[in-house]
């Protein structure tokens, strides 16, 4: 996909989500809607979902795609790296990422974006997997961060 086409698609998704989520404060409904729109609008999104911190554990939240791991082993894998480093992690080849947790062996690349409260506190991550290698780049990172910004006006 060209840069222009990818940016155009994300721009339209963000506008759609802003309209859908206006005056919809429920955090679970917002997360479910974000995963459904992203998963069905971007063809290389093979698994799209949230992992949320719950009493120090990272537990699966709303998602689209094949059956996922419910709890991720602490401080292991890409999602925990996103939480611990507090930044977006792009993994071109999951097989090269130390400790990567394979919930579905068909995944080959991955992006993890921290989900933050208004205060800046990290409360979870958005995780997206692709069946292809090197699917995610800085454009995905930028727009997924913007999309998660739509969560910030509600309590999670
Ligand atoms: N691969 C992730 C685990 C979650 S699945 O991709 C749905 C990780 O290493 O944290």
Coordinates of C-alpha atoms and ligand atoms in Angstrom, one line a residue:
X1 CA 0.0 0.0 0.0
X2 CA 1.4 3.5 -0.9
X3 CA 2.0 6.0 1.8
X4 CA -0.8 8.3 0.5
X5 CA -3.3 5.5 0.4
X6 CA -2.4 4.3 3.9
X7 CA -2.6 7.8 5.3
X8 CA -6.0 8.4 3.5
X9 CA -7.4 5.2 5.0
X10 CA -6.3 6.0 8.5
X11 CA -7.7 9.6 8.2
X12 CA -11.1 8.2 7.1
X13 CA -11.0 5.7 10.0
X14 CA -10.2 8.4 12.5
X15 CA -13.1 10.6 11.3
X16 CA -15.5 7.6 11.4
X17 CA -14.4 6.7 14.9
X18 CA -14.7 10.3 16.2
X19 CA -18.3 10.3 14.9
X20 CA -19.1 6.8 16.2
X21 CA -17.6 7.5 19.7
X22 CA -19.0 11.0 20.2
X23 CA -21.0 11.0 23.4
X24 CA -20.3 7.3 24.0
X25 CA -18.3 7.3 27.3
X26 CA -18.3 3.5 28.0
X27 CA -14.6 2.4 27.7
X28 CA -15.4 -1.2 26.7
X29 CA -17.8 0.0 24.0
X30 CA -15.1 2.4 22.7
X31 CA -12.4 -0.3 22.6
X32 CA -14.7 -2.8 20.9
X33 CA -15.7 -0.3 18.3
X34 CA -12.0 0.8 17.6
X35 CA -11.0 -2.9 17.1
X36 CA -13.9 -3.7 14.9
X37 CA -13.4 -0.7 12.6
X38 CA -9.6 -1.1 12.4
X39 CA -9.8 -4.9 11.8
X40 CA -12.3 -4.7 9.0
X41 CA -10.9 -1.7 7.3
X42 CA -7.2 -2.5 7.0
X43 CA -6.6 -5.8 5.2
X44 CA -3.2 -6.7 6.8
X45 CA -4.7 -6.5 10.4
X46 CA -4.9 -10.2 11.2
X47 CA -5.4 -9.8 15.0
X48 CA -6.5 -6.5 16.5
X49 CA -7.1 -6.0 20.2
X50 CA -6.4 -4.5 23.6
X51 CA -4.5 -6.0 26.5
X52 CA -5.3 -4.1 29.7
X53 CA -3.5 -3.9 33.0
X54 CA -5.5 -5.5 35.8
X55 CA -3.8 -5.8 39.3
X56 CA -0.4 -5.8 37.7
X57 CA -1.3 -8.4 35.1
X58 CA -1.9 -7.9 31.3
X59 CA -5.3 -9.4 30.4
X60 CA -7.0 -9.5 27.1
X61 CA -9.7 -6.9 26.4
X62 CA -11.9 -6.4 23.4
X63 CA -10.5 -7.9 20.2
X64 CA -11.1 -9.1 16.7
X65 CA -9.4 -12.1 15.2
X66 CA -8.5 -15.6 16.2
X67 CA -8.7 -16.8 19.9
X68 CA -6.0 -15.0 21.9
X69 CA -4.0 -15.7 25.0
X70 CA -6.0 -14.4 28.0
X71 CA -3.1 -13.5 30.2
X72 CA 0.4 -12.6 29.1
X73 CA 3.4 -13.8 31.1
X74 CA 4.7 -10.8 33.1
X75 CA 7.5 -8.7 31.5
X76 CA 7.7 -11.0 28.5
X77 CA 6.9 -10.3 24.9
X78 CA 6.0 -7.3 22.8
X79 CA 2.9 -6.1 24.8
X80 CA 4.9 -6.0 28.1
X81 CA 7.7 -4.2 26.2
X82 CA 5.2 -1.5 25.1
X83 CA 4.0 -1.2 28.8
X84 CA 7.5 -1.1 30.3
X85 CA 9.1 1.2 27.7
X86 CA 6.0 3.4 27.5
X87 CA 6.3 3.7 23.7
X88 CA 5.1 2.2 20.5
X89 CA 7.0 -0.9 19.5
X90 CA 7.2 -2.0 15.9
X91 CA 8.3 -5.6 15.3
X92 CA 9.1 -6.4 11.6
X93 CA 9.7 -10.1 12.4
X94 CA 8.2 -11.5 15.6
X95 CA 10.5 -14.6 15.4
X96 CA 13.4 -12.3 16.1
X97 CA 11.9 -10.6 19.1
X98 CA 13.2 -12.2 22.4
X99 CA 10.3 -13.6 24.4
X100 CA 7.6 -12.9 21.8
X101 CA 4.4 -14.6 22.8
X102 CA 2.8 -16.4 19.9
X103 CA -0.9 -16.7 20.5
X104 CA -1.4 -17.7 16.8
X105 CA 1.6 -19.1 14.9
X106 CA 0.4 -17.4 11.7
X107 CA 1.4 -14.0 13.0
X108 CA 4.7 -12.7 11.6
X109 CA 4.9 -9.0 12.4
X110 CA 3.3 -6.9 15.1
X111 CA 2.8 -3.3 16.5
X112 CA 2.0 -2.4 20.1
X113 CA 0.8 1.0 21.1
X114 CA 0.5 2.1 24.7
X115 CA -3.0 3.1 25.8
X116 CA -2.9 6.1 28.2
X117 CA -5.2 7.9 30.5
X118 CA -5.6 11.6 30.4
X119 CA -3.0 11.8 33.2
X120 CA -0.5 10.0 31.0
X121 CA -0.7 6.8 33.1
X122 CA -0.4 3.7 30.9
X123 CA -3.4 1.3 31.4
X124 CA -2.8 -1.2 28.6
X125 CA -1.9 -1.5 24.9
X126 CA -3.4 -1.9 21.5
X127 CA -1.8 -4.8 19.8
X128 CA -2.0 -5.6 16.1
X129 CA -0.6 -8.7 14.4
X130 CA -0.1 -9.3 10.6
X131 CA 0.5 -12.6 8.8
X132 CA 3.1 -10.8 6.6
X133 CA 6.5 -9.7 7.8
X134 CA 7.3 -5.9 8.1
X135 CA 3.7 -4.8 7.8
X136 CA 3.9 -1.9 10.2
X137 CA 5.8 1.3 9.9
X138 CA 5.9 4.8 11.3
X139 CA 2.6 5.7 9.6
X140 CA 0.8 2.9 11.4
X141 CA 2.4 4.1 14.6
X142 CA 1.4 7.7 14.2
X143 CA -2.2 7.0 13.2
X144 CA -2.8 4.3 15.8
X145 CA -1.4 6.7 18.5
X146 CA -3.9 9.3 17.2
X147 CA -6.7 6.8 17.2
X148 CA -5.9 5.8 20.8
X149 CA -6.1 9.5 21.6
X150 CA -9.8 9.3 21.1
X151 CA -10.0 7.1 24.2
X152 CA -8.5 9.9 26.4
X153 CA -11.7 11.7 27.2
X154 CA -13.2 8.8 29.1
X155 CA -12.3 6.9 32.3
X156 CA -11.1 3.4 31.4
Ligands
LIG1 N1 2.4 -11.3 20.6 C1 2.0 -10.7 21.8 C2 1.0 -11.5 22.6 C3 -0.4 -11.1 22.2 S1 -0.9 -11.8 20.7 O1 -0.1 -11.2 19.6 C4 -2.5 -11.6 20.4 C5 3.3 -10.4 22.7 O2 4.3 -10.9 22.5 O3 3.1 -9.7 23.7

